[in-house]
């Protein structure tokens, strides 16, 4: 398995380089270094000299990808200077002068504080409801459950947020409408976003797990279990759930690393200082240093997620071996 | 049944808890309980500040924070209007001396042509001290404790508050000179560096000299235009005569900076942890930045070292009636702390304000109808709901102009020909800004009659643009515009060259759905003249590029005043500032030799009847030539709760926090009354869930029985 992991890590390098080049090209097709400088310098009293100074200080006065006049045409470019350190996880300074690594370290915890409970509570709720729907399969309760799921899926995420804030914070005055705090003080701020994340995910989550359980419920071992005289509840919780855990677990493991990246909409509406809002702010401010770092980090986390999925397969199912 | 008494006992406890919980208040409070009765002002910011360094910062959002920390030598009087400059750290107003080309002193009122230099001699008050700061911490021998931090020391430092010791020292004149050097230092990228190059003597030479010797410290080099004459006195020498320079001296760019701060923050280990001068200010003001988390909240706390300052005893005649002079002569500041919370979305911000958790608020367009209604006579007033809560509304016309520019380099709408001028005037009449203000700004603006907003010297509020409005103040009829259009060579809007409707192009960077409605409105305004307006929406960068290269035809732009002087508006149309030719702020590239001559004369004059007359002449030229459609001056609407005191709109001052007072007892009472949690709908939902689950349970039991059979 060690060789497999090493091989996958080595595969990641060209992949990350490709993502990096793509981000770079897409960003600079839309924004030139001059545009970035003008965005940072504001609108008043900005002269070309000020723009040139800004570019020189931040290394944006170099050619983008190829520098014919330099001894080394590749290394004396914006792409090389801004990309090579990323592979050592040195994100450098943002275009407004802040250390990106420090910002990421600060901001990933609030993102995680919302995403992790949302994921865990969501899993429990969705699996329980999906098992109930399967328990009552072929009855009016299943039809009712499916219709409810489709209805929940059809509602926009924004509606859940605004509706939740309106009902629980504005009308019933039960929780703060927005905000964030660290430690135990922060729990009251997390209740509403977590509740909204869970409720908004029920529709798709229940349907997805129901499909997994229905696949299992028709298998031979289930029939054997029933023939042994087990009740339907014992069959579902004792046998079906255990066997359906493989796709559930691998699906969850794949998204675990991405939990750090946060949610744009939730963080923005609840004023949660996480990484989701960090990216959008950077795009709005045309801060290439942050955009590039966050895309790189997202790619790395995605690759780690896939790798963890593969590893979790071997742990859950002893028949699977990585080679 | 054996367990029933225990269950009953627990039920009673549960019921008691539930009943008690029905009267729980402020479960929704975003603040810790111990803050409830403290003199804390709660406000918001919607965007992370980019810079908190006074040499770099140049936005209103940032000024609301650093304006309370840094102190330039002068400030705007809080209550008096028109705006008046008064000393802040200065002992008195500056002594202004004029010199000829040989550096010889001229008399008090020399001929403008003879003035080669002007000296501003500023004397600061002795005894003013900096806020406690680790950069100023010294040991018993006077050696700085934290100017050479070792790696081991840095490992425990994550924010400025982690330094165990702080120090302070007296403010001296040299600190002001040091800041001027920082403005010139290209590494700092000060937005006014290029502008000051044209005014402060030796500014450019200093910048070049410094760039050649990057290892030198600012204290090692001198700048000829800024000199400390003594411990408490310094001189700034500017080129020619520039009376508006006094306003710059009230701006944060000219706030003092101790050299120790730059030395301290220059350490690489601190920079890596985002502990920089750009993020952790050091000032002499009434407040210091005690918590700096731009991702969440910024907290200003009272500076224990702040110098003596008292609430003004004079103001406008109506100020006494409005209770604005109740605190006259009392020591400032009144509030212990101000907490700015990052609030990006308008809905949570507005609701928290209504719940009493923010003390003041602007009005977003989606909340406007909830807050303000228009009375039968057309006045804006608060809705009954707002009045019931005791909320106050303060409005003021901003020192801003939003205009529609005609690119004067354009072959159709530009140029000095009579035909082009008439075309511009026809469009000026057709675009009904009164309607625009009613539809798109909820009445929160006034239609502009010229370049100058009300409150700026020379702006006559009774004066009407005679080319666009009737003497009664009513917009001229569309027939007048059509007549002008015909005289311009486009009868009924038909272009004689193409024999089709004249096509004009409107460049914009607004691409949102809301902006589309605005663009359609502009299109319909020109349809009244038979002109076809094509909207060219593009991204911000391309739009800026079009303006820079003179490739736009019609476009929207705006200007917010740096200081309350007509020069700060007329320079937007001065030929020497043309965007394409000189890269200046004259976005429409307007050039009129007569206007330029008057501008040059007016800008170096002191206020007086002659200057006033010149301003009127210049205004008349611009109305006649119509390089802009003057658009509108936005109105600022601020809502504040009844416990928020001493609030008076002041569009120039940045350091208003120190004058504000909060009645904390009234606030605590109202918050308690307004935020009683409501539980019964929760119980109702739970009951509904139980009712839904009952048939499910029944169905489950039936299924269980069936499977057992």
Short mmCIF file of C-alpha atoms in Angstrom, two decimals, chain B residues 4 9 16-17 24 73 117 123 130 153 320 389 418-419 463 487 495 521 535 553 559 585 634 689 699:
data_model
loop_
_atom_site.label_atom_id
_atom_site.label_comp_id
_atom_site.label_asym_id
_atom_site.label_seq_id
_atom_site.Cartn_x
_atom_site.Cartn_y
_atom_site.Cartn_z
CA UNK B 4 -45.50 7.07 37.47
CA UNK B 9 -42.07 14.57 39.33
CA UNK B 16 -41.34 24.51 35.12
CA UNK B 17 -38.32 24.77 32.83
CA UNK B 24 -36.16 34.13 28.34
CA UNK B 73 -2.31 68.34 13.32
CA UNK B 117 6.93 79.10 -2.05
CA UNK B 123 3.38 74.10 16.39
CA UNK B 130 1.48 57.75 21.95
CA UNK B 153 10.67 35.14 21.28
CA UNK B 320 -28.63 73.61 21.15
CA UNK B 389 -38.92 52.03 18.59
CA UNK B 418 -21.90 74.50 -31.27
CA UNK B 419 -23.62 71.45 -32.77
CA UNK B 463 -28.75 78.78 -8.26
CA UNK B 487 -30.24 72.73 -34.24
CA UNK B 495 -28.52 61.28 -38.23
CA UNK B 521 -34.07 53.55 -18.14
CA UNK B 535 -25.41 49.82 -23.91
CA UNK B 553 -18.62 57.91 -25.53
CA UNK B 559 -16.33 61.96 -7.27
CA UNK B 585 -8.89 62.89 -13.12
CA UNK B 634 -26.46 61.44 -3.07
CA UNK B 689 -44.18 15.76 14.36
CA UNK B 699 -47.88 1.12 10.33
#
